[in-house]
Structure formats: structure tokens, C-alpha cells
Amino acid sequence: MPIIQSVERALQILDLFNEQATELKITDISKLMGLSKSTLHSLLKTLQLHGYIDQNPENGKYRLGMKLVERGHFVVGSIDIRQKAKGWLTELSQRTGQTTHLGILDGREGVYIEKIEGKLAAIAYSRIGRRLPVHATAIGKVLIAWLGEAELNALLEGYQYTTYTPSTLASREALMAALAQTREQGYALDSEENEQGVRCVAVPVWNHESRVIAALSLSTLTSRVDDAELANFREQLQQAGLQLSRALGYPA
């Protein structure tokens, strides 16, 4: 089927916005898209009319509209595993005081689809919908560790090993070694690989076909949680992951 150019361009505009670029001038969008301002004006006004783009009245910059929040809630709310996982995430967060997450694989990235904020946590960087580099996060490693060889090779073909901290895994060889360790021990660690001062542990969620379909994670601050306490949290997380997997039909 032919691609409708105007629709594709409208979607590309939405994709320009992220955590670093929450607002953009039309000149910025023009440069990034390689389109004239007159062409962009019509696209932006159409998106704005339907609530997918908003314009800041103070500076005239464009930003994502609230319609995306509304639609996003519909999508997340329809994911059955999110509903099943929430009880275990909440209980674990209450017991440990730490922030817990549920993540799934989307393309070459992980994405949070549920988050329970811990009372003792001071980690504000995470949010539902945040996308996660698979090479630099515990959730990401778990989500790809049990992929088939062909599927994993396809995912890592041309993959960019962006460095976020001095501890970030910066090569395919380092990542493959970490994935082997993840499979061996049944969980993954992120020791300040994505955020300085933050350590995370993640475990797989299996379905009735014995396939990893999601991951549970728990995030801690290195300044507040030592190795022994993190190990205790990890054991609790593993138990929660197994219980959720069994609720999804995992035969173990």
C-alpha cells in the first residue's frame, strides 16, 4: 500500500519531541524535517486543531498536546499484563520503600508501562512511557536476554551503544557477556549504567509459552541501599516475577 506523505510527515513531527526537546520553534522543526515553514504551518495547525500539538502562548513554541496523553492511557490501560502486575509492584514497593516498574520491549527499546513510586525513593527520572536503552538498563537486558539468536542479531544490527555514564556497556561484546550472565543468574543488574548514583535490578516475566514478555524492576540509590539490601530486594523481586509469570500461565 502507498504511504500517505502528509500523514507520515505529521507523525514525524510528533516524533521530534522528547525529554530533551519538549518545545520546538517552527524554525527548529523546519531544519529537522527539511521542510519549508509554509508546509509545516499547515501540518502543525491540523495537529493543533485535533489536540495532538499545542502552542505555548508565552513563546510561540510548539509542544505535544493533551490528546496524546488521553490516547496513551487507552493503550496502556488495554495491556492486560499491566493490570495483573500492579498488585505485585505495589506490594513490593510498599515493603521495600523503593520504586518498582513494569517494562516491555518495543522495537529496539524498552518502555515503562507501569510505575509504583516508593516512599523512600528519590528517583524522579522514571515515568510511564519512558523509553529505555536495552544496553544500559536492567529491564532492557532482561527483555532481550532470552530472544532467539536470529531475533537478537536483527535487533542489534547497527545498534548504537550510546554512553550515558562511565559504567555504560559500550560494545556488542560487553552486552553479549551481560546477557549471558543474565540468563545464567535469572536477573539483570544496572550498576549506574544509565543514571549516575542509581542501581536497578530486573527479572523476567514469562507467559504460558515460556516466553519473556515483560520485566519487573526495582530502582535504588547507591547512597541509600548497600549490596546486602539490594540482594534482599532482588530476591523479593524474583519471587514477584515468578508469581506474576505463574498467573500468566507460566508452567514453572
PDB file of C-alpha atoms in Angstrom:
ATOM      1  CA  MET A   1       0.000   0.000   0.000  1.00  0.00           C
ATOM      2  CA  PRO A   2       1.259   3.520  -0.777  1.00  0.00           C
ATOM      3  CA  ILE A   3       2.467   5.762   2.058  1.00  0.00           C
ATOM      4  CA  ILE A   4       0.432   8.950   2.528  1.00  0.00           C
ATOM      5  CA  GLN A   5       3.104  11.617   2.699  1.00  0.00           C
ATOM      6  CA  SER A   6       1.165  14.175   4.742  1.00  0.00           C
ATOM      7  CA  VAL A   7       0.288  11.593   7.392  1.00  0.00           C
ATOM      8  CA  GLU A   8       3.882  10.375   7.536  1.00  0.00           C
ATOM      9  CA  ARG A   9       5.144  13.934   7.962  1.00  0.00           C
ATOM     10  CA  ALA A  10       2.641  14.633  10.730  1.00  0.00           C
ATOM     11  CA  LEU A  11       3.812  11.538  12.606  1.00  0.00           C
ATOM     12  CA  GLN A  12       7.449  12.514  12.084  1.00  0.00           C
ATOM     13  CA  ILE A  13       6.708  15.889  13.667  1.00  0.00           C
ATOM     14  CA  LEU A  14       5.324  14.197  16.772  1.00  0.00           C
ATOM     15  CA  ASP A  15       8.437  12.013  16.961  1.00  0.00           C
ATOM     16  CA  LEU A  16      10.680  15.097  17.163  1.00  0.00           C
ATOM     17  CA  PHE A  17       9.563  15.811  20.712  1.00  0.00           C
ATOM     18  CA  ASN A  18      11.273  14.040  23.593  1.00  0.00           C
ATOM     19  CA  GLU A  19      12.542  14.648  27.118  1.00  0.00           C
ATOM     20  CA  GLN A  20      15.281  16.981  25.845  1.00  0.00           C
ATOM     21  CA  ALA A  21      13.086  18.748  23.280  1.00  0.00           C
ATOM     22  CA  THR A  22       9.761  19.349  24.991  1.00  0.00           C
ATOM     23  CA  GLU A  23       9.134  22.537  22.985  1.00  0.00           C
ATOM     24  CA  LEU A  24      10.311  23.456  19.487  1.00  0.00           C
ATOM     25  CA  LYS A  25      10.159  26.580  17.345  1.00  0.00           C
ATOM     26  CA  ILE A  26       8.831  26.213  13.836  1.00  0.00           C
ATOM     27  CA  THR A  27      12.331  27.081  12.573  1.00  0.00           C
ATOM     28  CA  ASP A  28      13.733  24.135  14.580  1.00  0.00           C
ATOM     29  CA  ILE A  29      11.119  21.797  13.150  1.00  0.00           C
ATOM     30  CA  SER A  30      11.815  23.118   9.657  1.00  0.00           C
ATOM     31  CA  LYS A  31      15.534  22.324   9.964  1.00  0.00           C
ATOM     32  CA  LEU A  32      14.951  18.885  11.459  1.00  0.00           C
ATOM     33  CA  MET A  33      12.325  17.931   8.883  1.00  0.00           C
ATOM     34  CA  GLY A  34      13.892  19.618   5.888  1.00  0.00           C
ATOM     35  CA  LEU A  35      10.547  21.230   5.053  1.00  0.00           C
ATOM     36  CA  SER A  36       9.519  24.821   4.411  1.00  0.00           C
ATOM     37  CA  LYS A  37       7.732  26.782   7.100  1.00  0.00           C
ATOM     38  CA  SER A  38       4.662  27.145   4.879  1.00  0.00           C
ATOM     39  CA  THR A  39       4.326  23.371   4.525  1.00  0.00           C
ATOM     40  CA  LEU A  40       4.889  22.859   8.243  1.00  0.00           C
ATOM     41  CA  HIS A  41       2.396  25.558   9.169  1.00  0.00           C
ATOM     42  CA  SER A  42      -0.486  23.589   7.632  1.00  0.00           C
ATOM     43  CA  LEU A  43       0.632  20.330   9.243  1.00  0.00           C
ATOM     44  CA  LEU A  44       1.056  21.931  12.664  1.00  0.00           C
ATOM     45  CA  LYS A  45      -2.282  23.701  12.530  1.00  0.00           C
ATOM     46  CA  THR A  46      -4.029  20.444  11.619  1.00  0.00           C
ATOM     47  CA  LEU A  47      -2.362  18.635  14.510  1.00  0.00           C
ATOM     48  CA  GLN A  48      -3.193  21.547  16.783  1.00  0.00           C
ATOM     49  CA  LEU A  49      -6.836  21.530  15.714  1.00  0.00           C
ATOM     50  CA  HIS A  50      -7.150  17.900  16.809  1.00  0.00           C
ATOM     51  CA  GLY A  51      -5.252  18.357  20.078  1.00  0.00           C
ATOM     52  CA  TYR A  52      -2.089  16.448  19.188  1.00  0.00           C
ATOM     53  CA  ILE A  53       0.037  19.611  19.127  1.00  0.00           C
ATOM     54  CA  ASP A  54      -0.227  22.645  21.393  1.00  0.00           C
ATOM     55  CA  GLN A  55       1.414  26.057  21.154  1.00  0.00           C
ATOM     56  CA  ASN A  56       2.873  27.833  24.157  1.00  0.00           C
ATOM     57  CA  PRO A  57       1.218  31.285  24.209  1.00  0.00           C
ATOM     58  CA  GLU A  58       4.217  32.793  26.028  1.00  0.00           C
ATOM     59  CA  ASN A  59       6.920  31.963  23.496  1.00  0.00           C
ATOM     60  CA  GLY A  60       5.073  30.616  20.449  1.00  0.00           C
ATOM     61  CA  LYS A  61       6.876  27.276  20.594  1.00  0.00           C
ATOM     62  CA  TYR A  62       5.085  24.048  19.780  1.00  0.00           C
ATOM     63  CA  ARG A  63       4.701  21.132  22.187  1.00  0.00           C
ATOM     64  CA  LEU A  64       2.825  17.845  22.344  1.00  0.00           C
ATOM     65  CA  GLY A  65      -0.890  18.150  23.076  1.00  0.00           C
ATOM     66  CA  MET A  66      -3.025  16.544  25.744  1.00  0.00           C
ATOM     67  CA  LYS A  67      -4.794  14.329  23.212  1.00  0.00           C
ATOM     68  CA  LEU A  68      -1.676  12.132  23.208  1.00  0.00           C
ATOM     69  CA  VAL A  69      -1.990  11.659  26.969  1.00  0.00           C
ATOM     70  CA  GLU A  70      -5.598  10.615  26.518  1.00  0.00           C
ATOM     71  CA  ARG A  71      -4.788   8.137  23.761  1.00  0.00           C
ATOM     72  CA  GLY A  72      -1.763   6.848  25.640  1.00  0.00           C
ATOM     73  CA  HIS A  73      -3.902   5.975  28.626  1.00  0.00           C
ATOM     74  CA  PHE A  74      -6.209   3.982  26.355  1.00  0.00           C
ATOM     75  CA  VAL A  75      -3.262   1.969  25.030  1.00  0.00           C
ATOM     76  CA  VAL A  76      -1.616   1.347  28.397  1.00  0.00           C
ATOM     77  CA  GLY A  77      -4.942   0.551  30.001  1.00  0.00           C
ATOM     78  CA  SER A  78      -5.611  -2.132  27.419  1.00  0.00           C
ATOM     79  CA  ILE A  79      -2.467  -4.077  28.255  1.00  0.00           C
ATOM     80  CA  ASP A  80      -3.666  -6.941  30.428  1.00  0.00           C
ATOM     81  CA  ILE A  81      -0.270  -7.667  31.937  1.00  0.00           C
ATOM     82  CA  ARG A  82      -0.177  -4.176  33.419  1.00  0.00           C
ATOM     83  CA  GLN A  83      -3.322  -4.856  35.396  1.00  0.00           C
ATOM     84  CA  LYS A  84      -2.020  -8.218  36.598  1.00  0.00           C
ATOM     85  CA  ALA A  85       1.380  -6.819  37.583  1.00  0.00           C
ATOM     86  CA  LYS A  86       0.208  -3.787  39.516  1.00  0.00           C
ATOM     87  CA  GLY A  87      -0.598  -5.685  42.716  1.00  0.00           C
ATOM     88  CA  TRP A  88       2.864  -7.245  42.940  1.00  0.00           C
ATOM     89  CA  LEU A  89       4.579  -3.952  42.063  1.00  0.00           C
ATOM     90  CA  THR A  90       2.586  -2.110  44.707  1.00  0.00           C
ATOM     91  CA  GLU A  91       3.213  -4.697  47.416  1.00  0.00           C
ATOM     92  CA  LEU A  92       6.932  -4.820  46.642  1.00  0.00           C
ATOM     93  CA  SER A  93       7.204  -1.038  46.647  1.00  0.00           C
ATOM     94  CA  GLN A  94       5.419  -0.832  49.983  1.00  0.00           C
ATOM     95  CA  ARG A  95       7.658  -3.491  51.561  1.00  0.00           C
ATOM     96  CA  THR A  96      10.932  -2.036  50.297  1.00  0.00           C
ATOM     97  CA  GLY A  97      10.130   1.654  50.009  1.00  0.00           C
ATOM     98  CA  GLN A  98      11.687   1.612  46.534  1.00  0.00           C
ATOM     99  CA  THR A  99      10.254   2.437  43.109  1.00  0.00           C
ATOM    100  CA  THR A 100       9.144  -0.527  41.012  1.00  0.00           C
ATOM    101  CA  HIS A 101       8.471  -0.734  37.273  1.00  0.00           C
ATOM    102  CA  LEU A 102       6.949  -2.971  34.635  1.00  0.00           C
ATOM    103  CA  GLY A 103       8.541  -2.741  31.204  1.00  0.00           C
ATOM    104  CA  ILE A 104       8.039  -4.279  27.778  1.00  0.00           C
ATOM    105  CA  LEU A 105      10.118  -4.403  24.609  1.00  0.00           C
ATOM    106  CA  ASP A 106       9.079  -2.059  21.811  1.00  0.00           C
ATOM    107  CA  GLY A 107      11.325  -2.267  18.774  1.00  0.00           C
ATOM    108  CA  ARG A 108      14.906  -1.755  19.954  1.00  0.00           C
ATOM    109  CA  GLU A 109      13.951  -0.146  23.248  1.00  0.00           C
ATOM    110  CA  GLY A 110      12.247  -0.992  26.474  1.00  0.00           C
ATOM    111  CA  VAL A 111       9.363   1.146  27.683  1.00  0.00           C
ATOM    112  CA  TYR A 112       7.834   1.548  31.125  1.00  0.00           C
ATOM    113  CA  ILE A 113       4.122   0.705  31.144  1.00  0.00           C
ATOM    114  CA  GLU A 114       3.645   0.828  34.917  1.00  0.00           C
ATOM    115  CA  LYS A 115       5.410   2.504  37.814  1.00  0.00           C
ATOM    116  CA  ILE A 116       4.824   2.496  41.568  1.00  0.00           C
ATOM    117  CA  GLU A 117       6.709   5.242  43.401  1.00  0.00           C
ATOM    118  CA  GLY A 118       8.440   4.114  46.603  1.00  0.00           C
ATOM    119  CA  LYS A 119       8.120   6.177  49.778  1.00  0.00           C
ATOM    120  CA  LEU A 120      11.867   6.056  50.421  1.00  0.00           C
ATOM    121  CA  ALA A 121      12.858   6.660  46.809  1.00  0.00           C
ATOM    122  CA  ALA A 122      14.250   9.904  45.499  1.00  0.00           C
ATOM    123  CA  ILE A 123      14.379   8.835  41.856  1.00  0.00           C
ATOM    124  CA  ALA A 124      12.361  11.178  39.697  1.00  0.00           C
ATOM    125  CA  TYR A 125      13.713  10.349  36.236  1.00  0.00           C
ATOM    126  CA  SER A 126      11.363   7.456  35.525  1.00  0.00           C
ATOM    127  CA  ARG A 127       7.803   7.735  34.248  1.00  0.00           C
ATOM    128  CA  ILE A 128       5.248   5.599  32.463  1.00  0.00           C
ATOM    129  CA  GLY A 129       6.024   5.802  28.754  1.00  0.00           C
ATOM    130  CA  ARG A 130       9.725   6.478  29.184  1.00  0.00           C
ATOM    131  CA  ARG A 131      11.820   4.589  26.651  1.00  0.00           C
ATOM    132  CA  LEU A 132      14.861   2.647  27.829  1.00  0.00           C
ATOM    133  CA  PRO A 133      18.111   1.741  26.062  1.00  0.00           C
ATOM    134  CA  VAL A 134      18.411  -2.033  26.205  1.00  0.00           C
ATOM    135  CA  HIS A 135      22.203  -1.983  26.629  1.00  0.00           C
ATOM    136  CA  ALA A 136      22.211   0.387  29.604  1.00  0.00           C
ATOM    137  CA  THR A 137      19.288  -0.738  31.773  1.00  0.00           C
ATOM    138  CA  ALA A 138      18.461  -3.829  33.785  1.00  0.00           C
ATOM    139  CA  ILE A 139      14.995  -4.018  32.231  1.00  0.00           C
ATOM    140  CA  GLY A 140      16.471  -3.739  28.757  1.00  0.00           C
ATOM    141  CA  LYS A 141      18.913  -6.577  29.316  1.00  0.00           C
ATOM    142  CA  VAL A 142      16.181  -8.857  30.657  1.00  0.00           C
ATOM    143  CA  LEU A 143      13.853  -8.080  27.761  1.00  0.00           C
ATOM    144  CA  ILE A 144      16.399  -9.184  25.142  1.00  0.00           C
ATOM    145  CA  ALA A 145      18.406 -11.820  27.030  1.00  0.00           C
ATOM    146  CA  TRP A 146      16.087 -14.692  26.076  1.00  0.00           C
ATOM    147  CA  LEU A 147      15.445 -13.695  22.465  1.00  0.00           C
ATOM    148  CA  GLY A 148      16.279 -16.238  19.788  1.00  0.00           C
ATOM    149  CA  GLU A 149      19.646 -15.844  18.082  1.00  0.00           C
ATOM    150  CA  ALA A 150      18.211 -14.530  14.804  1.00  0.00           C
ATOM    151  CA  GLU A 151      15.880 -12.106  16.573  1.00  0.00           C
ATOM    152  CA  LEU A 152      18.662 -10.785  18.819  1.00  0.00           C
ATOM    153  CA  ASN A 153      21.055 -10.371  15.894  1.00  0.00           C
ATOM    154  CA  ALA A 154      18.417  -8.416  13.983  1.00  0.00           C
ATOM    155  CA  LEU A 155      17.777  -6.150  16.971  1.00  0.00           C
ATOM    156  CA  LEU A 156      21.480  -5.437  17.484  1.00  0.00           C
ATOM    157  CA  GLU A 157      22.273  -4.901  13.785  1.00  0.00           C
ATOM    158  CA  GLY A 158      23.522  -1.319  13.588  1.00  0.00           C
ATOM    159  CA  TYR A 159      22.646  -0.714  17.241  1.00  0.00           C
ATOM    160  CA  GLN A 160      24.128   2.460  18.745  1.00  0.00           C
ATOM    161  CA  TYR A 161      25.821   1.906  22.110  1.00  0.00           C
ATOM    162  CA  THR A 162      25.294   5.391  23.464  1.00  0.00           C
ATOM    163  CA  THR A 163      27.354   6.104  26.581  1.00  0.00           C
ATOM    164  CA  TYR A 164      25.370   7.599  29.471  1.00  0.00           C
ATOM    165  CA  THR A 165      27.862   7.123  32.311  1.00  0.00           C
ATOM    166  CA  PRO A 166      31.404   5.729  32.684  1.00  0.00           C
ATOM    167  CA  SER A 167      29.795   2.364  33.534  1.00  0.00           C
ATOM    168  CA  THR A 168      27.651   2.062  30.386  1.00  0.00           C
ATOM    169  CA  LEU A 169      28.269  -1.069  28.309  1.00  0.00           C
ATOM    170  CA  ALA A 170      29.825   0.394  25.180  1.00  0.00           C
ATOM    171  CA  SER A 171      30.138  -2.568  22.814  1.00  0.00           C
ATOM    172  CA  ARG A 172      28.285  -5.575  21.492  1.00  0.00           C
ATOM    173  CA  GLU A 173      30.825  -7.874  23.142  1.00  0.00           C
ATOM    174  CA  ALA A 174      30.194  -6.337  26.575  1.00  0.00           C
ATOM    175  CA  LEU A 175      26.435  -6.520  26.109  1.00  0.00           C
ATOM    176  CA  MET A 176      26.508 -10.146  24.954  1.00  0.00           C
ATOM    177  CA  ALA A 177      28.537 -11.074  28.038  1.00  0.00           C
ATOM    178  CA  ALA A 178      25.996  -9.284  30.240  1.00  0.00           C
ATOM    179  CA  LEU A 179      23.122 -11.101  28.520  1.00  0.00           C
ATOM    180  CA  ALA A 180      24.789 -14.457  29.088  1.00  0.00           C
ATOM    181  CA  GLN A 181      25.173 -13.593  32.764  1.00  0.00           C
ATOM    182  CA  THR A 182      21.532 -12.506  32.911  1.00  0.00           C
ATOM    183  CA  ARG A 183      20.364 -15.852  31.535  1.00  0.00           C
ATOM    184  CA  GLU A 184      22.629 -17.739  33.935  1.00  0.00           C
ATOM    185  CA  GLN A 185      21.537 -15.944  37.104  1.00  0.00           C
ATOM    186  CA  GLY A 186      17.935 -15.207  36.101  1.00  0.00           C
ATOM    187  CA  TYR A 187      18.104 -11.454  36.630  1.00  0.00           C
ATOM    188  CA  ALA A 188      19.955  -8.378  35.378  1.00  0.00           C
ATOM    189  CA  LEU A 189      21.674  -5.520  37.163  1.00  0.00           C
ATOM    190  CA  ASP A 190      22.236  -1.947  36.064  1.00  0.00           C
ATOM    191  CA  SER A 191      25.028  -0.543  38.233  1.00  0.00           C
ATOM    192  CA  GLU A 192      24.935   3.168  37.434  1.00  0.00           C
ATOM    193  CA  GLU A 193      24.991   2.341  33.712  1.00  0.00           C
ATOM    194  CA  ASN A 194      22.103   4.613  32.761  1.00  0.00           C
ATOM    195  CA  GLU A 195      21.998   7.140  35.611  1.00  0.00           C
ATOM    196  CA  GLN A 196      24.796   8.124  37.968  1.00  0.00           C
ATOM    197  CA  GLY A 197      24.013   7.114  41.529  1.00  0.00           C
ATOM    198  CA  VAL A 198      21.212   4.735  40.549  1.00  0.00           C
ATOM    199  CA  ARG A 199      21.272   0.941  40.636  1.00  0.00           C
ATOM    200  CA  CYS A 200      18.460  -1.227  39.314  1.00  0.00           C
ATOM    201  CA  VAL A 201      17.671  -4.920  39.284  1.00  0.00           C
ATOM    202  CA  ALA A 202      15.209  -6.560  36.881  1.00  0.00           C
ATOM    203  CA  VAL A 203      13.681 -10.008  36.432  1.00  0.00           C
ATOM    204  CA  PRO A 204      11.794 -11.607  33.540  1.00  0.00           C
ATOM    205  CA  VAL A 205       8.049 -12.141  33.294  1.00  0.00           C
ATOM    206  CA  TRP A 206       7.224 -15.343  31.391  1.00  0.00           C
ATOM    207  CA  ASN A 207       3.967 -16.263  29.657  1.00  0.00           C
ATOM    208  CA  HIS A 208       2.238 -19.601  29.115  1.00  0.00           C
ATOM    209  CA  GLU A 209       4.523 -20.322  26.164  1.00  0.00           C
ATOM    210  CA  SER A 210       7.628 -19.906  28.362  1.00  0.00           C
ATOM    211  CA  ARG A 211       8.493 -16.697  26.532  1.00  0.00           C
ATOM    212  CA  VAL A 212       9.680 -13.487  28.199  1.00  0.00           C
ATOM    213  CA  ILE A 213       7.026 -10.856  27.531  1.00  0.00           C
ATOM    214  CA  ALA A 214       7.929  -8.221  30.128  1.00  0.00           C
ATOM    215  CA  ALA A 215      10.252  -7.403  33.003  1.00  0.00           C
ATOM    216  CA  LEU A 216       9.835  -6.202  36.569  1.00  0.00           C
ATOM    217  CA  SER A 217      12.447  -3.865  38.019  1.00  0.00           C
ATOM    218  CA  LEU A 218      13.299  -2.133  41.262  1.00  0.00           C
ATOM    219  CA  SER A 219      15.379   1.060  41.358  1.00  0.00           C
ATOM    220  CA  THR A 220      17.592   2.187  44.225  1.00  0.00           C
ATOM    221  CA  LEU A 221      20.024   4.954  45.076  1.00  0.00           C
ATOM    222  CA  THR A 222      23.580   3.748  45.679  1.00  0.00           C
ATOM    223  CA  SER A 223      23.893   6.219  48.541  1.00  0.00           C
ATOM    224  CA  ARG A 224      20.983   4.632  50.425  1.00  0.00           C
ATOM    225  CA  VAL A 225      20.957   0.923  49.547  1.00  0.00           C
ATOM    226  CA  ASP A 226      24.019  -1.251  50.062  1.00  0.00           C
ATOM    227  CA  ASP A 227      24.839  -4.560  48.359  1.00  0.00           C
ATOM    228  CA  ALA A 228      23.233  -6.723  51.040  1.00  0.00           C
ATOM    229  CA  GLU A 229      19.972  -4.793  51.000  1.00  0.00           C
ATOM    230  CA  LEU A 230      19.923  -4.787  47.205  1.00  0.00           C
ATOM    231  CA  ALA A 231      20.338  -8.581  47.230  1.00  0.00           C
ATOM    232  CA  ASN A 232      17.366  -8.856  49.587  1.00  0.00           C
ATOM    233  CA  PHE A 233      15.279  -6.647  47.296  1.00  0.00           C
ATOM    234  CA  ARG A 234      16.330  -8.753  44.327  1.00  0.00           C
ATOM    235  CA  GLU A 235      15.118 -11.948  45.988  1.00  0.00           C
ATOM    236  CA  GLN A 236      11.748 -10.335  46.662  1.00  0.00           C
ATOM    237  CA  LEU A 237      11.602  -9.106  43.067  1.00  0.00           C
ATOM    238  CA  GLN A 238      12.393 -12.572  41.733  1.00  0.00           C
ATOM    239  CA  GLN A 239       9.576 -14.042  43.808  1.00  0.00           C
ATOM    240  CA  ALA A 240       7.159 -11.411  42.492  1.00  0.00           C
ATOM    241  CA  GLY A 241       8.264 -12.104  38.918  1.00  0.00           C
ATOM    242  CA  LEU A 242       7.705 -15.831  39.337  1.00  0.00           C
ATOM    243  CA  GLN A 243       4.266 -15.323  40.887  1.00  0.00           C
ATOM    244  CA  LEU A 244       3.215 -12.976  38.084  1.00  0.00           C
ATOM    245  CA  SER A 245       4.536 -15.414  35.483  1.00  0.00           C
ATOM    246  CA  ARG A 246       2.519 -18.239  37.011  1.00  0.00           C
ATOM    247  CA  ALA A 247      -0.578 -16.010  36.984  1.00  0.00           C
ATOM    248  CA  LEU A 248       0.018 -15.628  33.241  1.00  0.00           C
ATOM    249  CA  GLY A 249       0.169 -19.403  32.763  1.00  0.00           C
ATOM    250  CA  TYR A 250       3.915 -19.982  33.017  1.00  0.00           C
ATOM    251  CA  PRO A 251       4.270 -23.712  33.759  1.00  0.00           C
ATOM    252  CA  ALA A 252       7.238 -23.457  36.153  1.00  0.00           C
TER     253      ALA A 252
END
